[in-house]
mmCIF file of C-alpha atoms in Angstrom:
data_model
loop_
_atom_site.group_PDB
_atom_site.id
_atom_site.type_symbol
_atom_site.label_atom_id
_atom_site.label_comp_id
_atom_site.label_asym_id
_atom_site.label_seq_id
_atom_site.Cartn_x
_atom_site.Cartn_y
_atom_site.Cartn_z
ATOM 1 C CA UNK A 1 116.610 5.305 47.942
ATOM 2 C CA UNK A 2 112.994 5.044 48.846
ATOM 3 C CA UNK A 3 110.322 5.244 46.022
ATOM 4 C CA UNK A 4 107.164 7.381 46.727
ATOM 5 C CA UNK A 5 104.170 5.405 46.663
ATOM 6 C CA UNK A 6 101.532 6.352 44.458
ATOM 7 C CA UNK A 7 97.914 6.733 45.956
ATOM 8 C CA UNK A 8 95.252 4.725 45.271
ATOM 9 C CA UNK A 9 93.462 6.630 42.861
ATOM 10 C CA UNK A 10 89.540 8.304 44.382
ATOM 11 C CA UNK A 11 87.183 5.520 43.336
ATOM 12 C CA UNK A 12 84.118 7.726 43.380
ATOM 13 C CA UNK A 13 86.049 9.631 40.744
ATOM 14 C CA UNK A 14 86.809 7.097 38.516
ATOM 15 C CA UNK A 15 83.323 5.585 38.332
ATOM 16 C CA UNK A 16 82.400 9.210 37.357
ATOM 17 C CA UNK A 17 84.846 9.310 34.592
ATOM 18 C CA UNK A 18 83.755 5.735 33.355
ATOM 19 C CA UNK A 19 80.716 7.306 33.422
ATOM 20 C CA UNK A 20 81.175 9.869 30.918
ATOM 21 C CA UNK A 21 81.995 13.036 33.059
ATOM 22 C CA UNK A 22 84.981 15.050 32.189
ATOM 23 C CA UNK A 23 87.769 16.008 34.690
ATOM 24 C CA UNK A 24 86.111 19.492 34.769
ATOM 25 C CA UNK A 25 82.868 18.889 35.639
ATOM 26 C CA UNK A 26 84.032 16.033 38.236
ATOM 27 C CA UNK A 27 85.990 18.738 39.721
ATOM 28 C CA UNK A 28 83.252 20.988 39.723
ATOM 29 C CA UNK A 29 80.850 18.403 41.272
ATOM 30 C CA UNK A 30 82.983 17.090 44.296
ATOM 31 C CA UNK A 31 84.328 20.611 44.628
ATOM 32 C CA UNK A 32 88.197 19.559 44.236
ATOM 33 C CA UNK A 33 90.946 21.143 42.498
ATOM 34 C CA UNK A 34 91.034 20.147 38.705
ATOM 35 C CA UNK A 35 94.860 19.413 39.005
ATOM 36 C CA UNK A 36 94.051 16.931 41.802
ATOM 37 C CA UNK A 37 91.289 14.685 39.900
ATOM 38 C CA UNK A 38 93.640 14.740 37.047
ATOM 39 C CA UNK A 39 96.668 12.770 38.647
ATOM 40 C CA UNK A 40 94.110 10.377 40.383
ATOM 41 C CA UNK A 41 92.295 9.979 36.602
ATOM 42 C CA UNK A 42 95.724 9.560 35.356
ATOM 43 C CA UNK A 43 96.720 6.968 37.848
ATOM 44 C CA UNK A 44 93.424 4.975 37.158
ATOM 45 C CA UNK A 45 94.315 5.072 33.175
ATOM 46 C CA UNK A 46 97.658 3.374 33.807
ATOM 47 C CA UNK A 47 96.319 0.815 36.071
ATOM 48 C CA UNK A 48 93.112 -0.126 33.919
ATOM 49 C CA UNK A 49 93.953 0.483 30.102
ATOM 50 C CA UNK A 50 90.247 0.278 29.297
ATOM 51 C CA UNK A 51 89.104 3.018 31.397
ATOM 52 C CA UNK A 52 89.707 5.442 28.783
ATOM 53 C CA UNK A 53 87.363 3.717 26.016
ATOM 54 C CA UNK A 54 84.588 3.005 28.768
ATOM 55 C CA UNK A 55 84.544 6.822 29.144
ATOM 56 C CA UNK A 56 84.950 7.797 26.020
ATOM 57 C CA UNK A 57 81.846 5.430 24.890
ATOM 58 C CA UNK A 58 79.377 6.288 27.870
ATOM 59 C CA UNK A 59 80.721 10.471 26.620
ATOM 60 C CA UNK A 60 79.102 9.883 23.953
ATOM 61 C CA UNK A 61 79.684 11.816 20.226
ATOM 62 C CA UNK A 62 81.621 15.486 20.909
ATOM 63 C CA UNK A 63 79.360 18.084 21.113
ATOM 64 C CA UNK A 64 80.219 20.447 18.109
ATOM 65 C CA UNK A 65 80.955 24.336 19.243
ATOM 66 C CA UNK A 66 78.987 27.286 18.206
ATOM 67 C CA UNK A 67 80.461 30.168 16.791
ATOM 68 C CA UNK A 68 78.797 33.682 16.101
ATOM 69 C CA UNK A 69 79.658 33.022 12.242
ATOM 70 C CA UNK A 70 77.776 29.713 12.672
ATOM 71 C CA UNK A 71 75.290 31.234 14.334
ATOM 72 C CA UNK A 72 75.372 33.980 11.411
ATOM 73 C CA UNK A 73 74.738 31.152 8.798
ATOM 74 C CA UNK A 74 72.186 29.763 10.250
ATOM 75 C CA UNK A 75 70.421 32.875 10.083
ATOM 76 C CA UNK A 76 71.284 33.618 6.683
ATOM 77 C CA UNK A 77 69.953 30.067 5.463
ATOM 78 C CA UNK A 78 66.616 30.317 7.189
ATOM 79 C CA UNK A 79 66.043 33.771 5.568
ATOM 80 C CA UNK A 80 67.040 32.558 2.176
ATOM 81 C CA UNK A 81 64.209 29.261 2.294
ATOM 82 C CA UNK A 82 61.788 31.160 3.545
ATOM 83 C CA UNK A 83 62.267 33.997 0.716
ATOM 84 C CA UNK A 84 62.865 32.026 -2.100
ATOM 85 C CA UNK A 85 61.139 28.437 -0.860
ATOM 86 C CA UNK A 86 64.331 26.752 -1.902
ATOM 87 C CA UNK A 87 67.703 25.774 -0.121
ATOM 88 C CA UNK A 88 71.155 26.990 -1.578
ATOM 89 C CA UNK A 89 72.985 25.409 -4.235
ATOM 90 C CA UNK A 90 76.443 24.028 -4.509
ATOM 91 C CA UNK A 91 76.913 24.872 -8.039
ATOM 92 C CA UNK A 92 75.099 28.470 -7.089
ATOM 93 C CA UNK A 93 76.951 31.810 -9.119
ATOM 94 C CA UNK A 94 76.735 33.035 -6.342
ATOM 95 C CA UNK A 95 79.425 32.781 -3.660
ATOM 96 C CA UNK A 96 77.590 33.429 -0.802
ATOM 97 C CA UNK A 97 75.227 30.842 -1.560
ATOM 98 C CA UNK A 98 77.343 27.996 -2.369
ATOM 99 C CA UNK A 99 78.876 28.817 1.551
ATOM 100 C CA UNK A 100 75.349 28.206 3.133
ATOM 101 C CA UNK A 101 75.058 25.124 0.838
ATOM 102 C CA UNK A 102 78.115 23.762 2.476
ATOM 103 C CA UNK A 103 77.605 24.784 5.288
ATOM 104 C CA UNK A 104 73.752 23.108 5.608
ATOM 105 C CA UNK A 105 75.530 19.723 4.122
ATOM 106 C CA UNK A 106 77.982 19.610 6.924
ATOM 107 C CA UNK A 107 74.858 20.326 9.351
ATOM 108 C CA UNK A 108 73.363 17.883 7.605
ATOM 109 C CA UNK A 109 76.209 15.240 8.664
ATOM 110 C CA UNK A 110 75.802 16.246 11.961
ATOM 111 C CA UNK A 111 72.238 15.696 12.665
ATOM 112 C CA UNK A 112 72.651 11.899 11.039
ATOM 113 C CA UNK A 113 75.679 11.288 13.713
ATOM 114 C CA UNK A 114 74.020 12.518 16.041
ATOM 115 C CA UNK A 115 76.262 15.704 16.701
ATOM 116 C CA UNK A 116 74.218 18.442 15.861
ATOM 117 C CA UNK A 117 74.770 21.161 18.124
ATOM 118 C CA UNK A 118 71.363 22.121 20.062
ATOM 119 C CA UNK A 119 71.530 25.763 18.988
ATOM 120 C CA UNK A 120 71.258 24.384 15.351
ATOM 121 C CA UNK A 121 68.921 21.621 16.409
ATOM 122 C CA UNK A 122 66.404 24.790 17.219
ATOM 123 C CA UNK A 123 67.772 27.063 14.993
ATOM 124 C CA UNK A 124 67.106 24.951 11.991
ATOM 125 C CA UNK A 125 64.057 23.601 13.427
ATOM 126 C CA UNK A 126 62.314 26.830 11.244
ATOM 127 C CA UNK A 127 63.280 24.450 8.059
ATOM 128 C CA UNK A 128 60.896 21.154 9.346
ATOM 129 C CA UNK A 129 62.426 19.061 6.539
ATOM 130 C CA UNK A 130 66.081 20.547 6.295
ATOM 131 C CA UNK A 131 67.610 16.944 7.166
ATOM 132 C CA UNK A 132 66.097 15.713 4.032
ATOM 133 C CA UNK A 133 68.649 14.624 1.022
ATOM 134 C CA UNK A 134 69.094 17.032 -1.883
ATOM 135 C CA UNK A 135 67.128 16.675 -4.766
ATOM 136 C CA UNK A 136 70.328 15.355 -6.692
ATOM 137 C CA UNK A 137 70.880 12.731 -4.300
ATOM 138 C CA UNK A 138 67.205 11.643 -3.807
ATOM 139 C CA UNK A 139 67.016 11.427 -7.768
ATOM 140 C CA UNK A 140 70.422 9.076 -7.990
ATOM 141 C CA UNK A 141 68.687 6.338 -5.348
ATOM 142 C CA UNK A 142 65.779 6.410 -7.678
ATOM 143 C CA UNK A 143 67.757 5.803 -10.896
ATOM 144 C CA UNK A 144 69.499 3.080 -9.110
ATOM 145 C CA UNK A 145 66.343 1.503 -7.789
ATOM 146 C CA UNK A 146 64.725 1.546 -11.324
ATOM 147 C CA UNK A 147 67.943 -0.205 -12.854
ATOM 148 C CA UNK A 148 67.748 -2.777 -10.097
ATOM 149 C CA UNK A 149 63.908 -3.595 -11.024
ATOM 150 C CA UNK A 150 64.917 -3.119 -15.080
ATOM 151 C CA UNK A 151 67.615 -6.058 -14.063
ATOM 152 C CA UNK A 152 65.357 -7.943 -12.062
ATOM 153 C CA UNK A 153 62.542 -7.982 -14.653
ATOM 154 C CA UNK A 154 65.039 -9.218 -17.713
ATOM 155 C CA UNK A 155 66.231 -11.946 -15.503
ATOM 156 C CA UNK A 156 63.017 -13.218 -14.582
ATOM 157 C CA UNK A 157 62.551 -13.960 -18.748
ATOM 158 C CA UNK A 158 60.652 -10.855 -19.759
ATOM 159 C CA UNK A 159 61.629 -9.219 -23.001
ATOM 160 C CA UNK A 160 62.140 -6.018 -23.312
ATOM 161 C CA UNK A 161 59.424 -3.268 -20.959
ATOM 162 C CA UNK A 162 56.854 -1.347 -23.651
ATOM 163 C CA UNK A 163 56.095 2.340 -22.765
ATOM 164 C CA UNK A 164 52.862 2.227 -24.862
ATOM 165 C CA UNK A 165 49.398 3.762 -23.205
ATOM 166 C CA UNK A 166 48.373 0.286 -23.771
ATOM 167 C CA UNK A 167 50.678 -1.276 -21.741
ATOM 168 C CA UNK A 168 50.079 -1.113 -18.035
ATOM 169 C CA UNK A 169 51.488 -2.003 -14.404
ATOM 170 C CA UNK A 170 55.148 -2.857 -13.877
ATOM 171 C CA UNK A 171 56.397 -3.124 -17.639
ATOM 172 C CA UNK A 172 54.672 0.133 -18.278
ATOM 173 C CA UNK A 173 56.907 1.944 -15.381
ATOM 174 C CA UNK A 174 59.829 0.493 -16.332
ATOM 175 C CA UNK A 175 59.348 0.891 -19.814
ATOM 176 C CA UNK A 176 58.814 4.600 -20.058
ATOM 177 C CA UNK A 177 62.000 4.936 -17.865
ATOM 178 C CA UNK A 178 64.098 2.600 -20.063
ATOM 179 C CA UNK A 179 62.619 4.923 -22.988
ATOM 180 C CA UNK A 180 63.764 8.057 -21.233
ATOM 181 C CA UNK A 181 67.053 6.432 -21.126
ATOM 182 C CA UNK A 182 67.390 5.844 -24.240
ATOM 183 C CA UNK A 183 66.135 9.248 -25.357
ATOM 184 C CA UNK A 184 68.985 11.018 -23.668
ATOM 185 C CA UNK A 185 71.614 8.600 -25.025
ATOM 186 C CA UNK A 186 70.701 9.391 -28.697
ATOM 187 C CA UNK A 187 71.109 13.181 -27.533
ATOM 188 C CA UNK A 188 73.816 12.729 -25.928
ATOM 189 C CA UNK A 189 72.668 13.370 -22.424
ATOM 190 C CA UNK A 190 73.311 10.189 -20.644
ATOM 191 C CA UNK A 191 76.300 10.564 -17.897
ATOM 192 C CA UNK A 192 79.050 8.316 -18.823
ATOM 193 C CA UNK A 193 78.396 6.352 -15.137
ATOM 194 C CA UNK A 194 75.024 5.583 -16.016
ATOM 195 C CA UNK A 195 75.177 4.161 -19.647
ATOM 196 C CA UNK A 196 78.185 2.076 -18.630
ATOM 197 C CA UNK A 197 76.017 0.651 -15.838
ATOM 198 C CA UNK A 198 73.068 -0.032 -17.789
ATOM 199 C CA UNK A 199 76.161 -1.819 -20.352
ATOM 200 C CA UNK A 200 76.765 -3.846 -17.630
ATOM 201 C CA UNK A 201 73.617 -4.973 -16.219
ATOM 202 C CA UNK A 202 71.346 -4.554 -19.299
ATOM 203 C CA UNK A 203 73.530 -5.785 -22.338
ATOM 204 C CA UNK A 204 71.338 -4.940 -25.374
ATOM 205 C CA UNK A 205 69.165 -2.162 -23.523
ATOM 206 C CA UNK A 206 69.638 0.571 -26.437
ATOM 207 C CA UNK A 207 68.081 -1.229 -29.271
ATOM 208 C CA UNK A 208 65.441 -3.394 -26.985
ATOM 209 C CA UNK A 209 63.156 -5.324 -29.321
ATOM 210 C CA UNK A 210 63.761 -6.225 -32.254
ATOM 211 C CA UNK A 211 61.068 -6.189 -35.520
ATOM 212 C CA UNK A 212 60.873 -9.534 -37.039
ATOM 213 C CA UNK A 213 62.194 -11.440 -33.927
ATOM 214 C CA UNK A 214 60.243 -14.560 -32.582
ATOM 215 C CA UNK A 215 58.749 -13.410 -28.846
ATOM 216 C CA UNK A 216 59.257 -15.405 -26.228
ATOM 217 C CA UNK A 217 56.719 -17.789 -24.548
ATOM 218 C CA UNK A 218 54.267 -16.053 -22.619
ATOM 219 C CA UNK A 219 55.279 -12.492 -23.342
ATOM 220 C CA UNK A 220 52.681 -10.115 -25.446
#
């Protein structure tokens, strides 16, 4: 029995592939039958297992698809900033709202992958800083940062940051932040996360100095 031999698969085809064009448009381009460039692209797959990565790479992200509810939400978000100056809410009453809040975080994702759809690329572009974090998340980096410089300063000898008017500069910062700290503690006000972190790094932090104590060499 005689085996069919398998054609060479269209080399202008498969550089197009490895290029990043999709079976469809290469059929639409060399004006063959999709069915066709699929066997040859399927041929060139078995014979070179890398081909499908190389086009998969040069491709590029997925473009995301549109939908008239998408479209719908975007609408509905750019009407609610622009009447009320704010963006929605996850924790909103309001169902509605929390939707569009999801829905703009998942956008949100999108644009930082770089697979924001370009109907909400200039849909959105109404909102010029829409990409930016939410307020929550903005004000969790800064907490961390000020822990980090709270740490830094202890280890570098320091005692203990004063939030006086007197005091200025560096201790002054940190010190009315450690004192805000400490104020919601005593209220009860502190998340759980954050006092065990400021445990942790800052062993000692809710009592700070201590009357009567000897200071250290070279601190005021």
């Amino acid at each position: 029995m005689t085996r069919r031999r398998t054609a060479a698969p269209n080399a202008e085809w498969v550089l197009m592939y490895r290029g990043g064009l999709t079976r469809s448009r290469i059929a639409a381009l060399t004006r063959a039958p999709a069915a066709t460039v699929g066997y040859h692209l399927s041929v060139a797959r078995g014979a070179d297992p890398g081909l499908q990565a190389a086009h998969e790479q040069a491709a590029g992200p997925p473009r995301m698809r549109v939908g008239g509810q998408g479209l719908a939400r975007m609408r509905q978000l750019v009407a609610l900033v622009q009447e009320t100056g704010r963006y929605p809410s996850r924790t909103a009453t309001d169902t509605d709202e929390r939707r569009l809040a999801s829905w703009l975080e998942r956008r949100r994702r999108n644009a930082a992958t770089g697979t924001l759809a370009p109907a909400y690329r200039d849909g959105l572009a109404a909102l010029p800083d829409w990409q930016r974090p939410p307020r929550s998340v903005a004000d969790e980096a800064r907490w961390q940062d000020r822990l980090a410089a709270l740490s830094r300063y202890r280890a570098a000898g320091h005692d203990w940051p004063r939030h006086k008017a007197v005091v200025a500069g560096e201790e002054h910062d940190l010190g009315v932040w450690l004192h805000f700290q400490r104020q919601k503690a005593r209220r009860g006000e502190l998340e759980p996360a954050k006092a065990g972190a400021l445990d942790e790094m800052l062993p000692g932090w809710r009592f700070g100095r201590q009357r009567g104590r000897k200071r250290r060499t070279g601190t005021v």
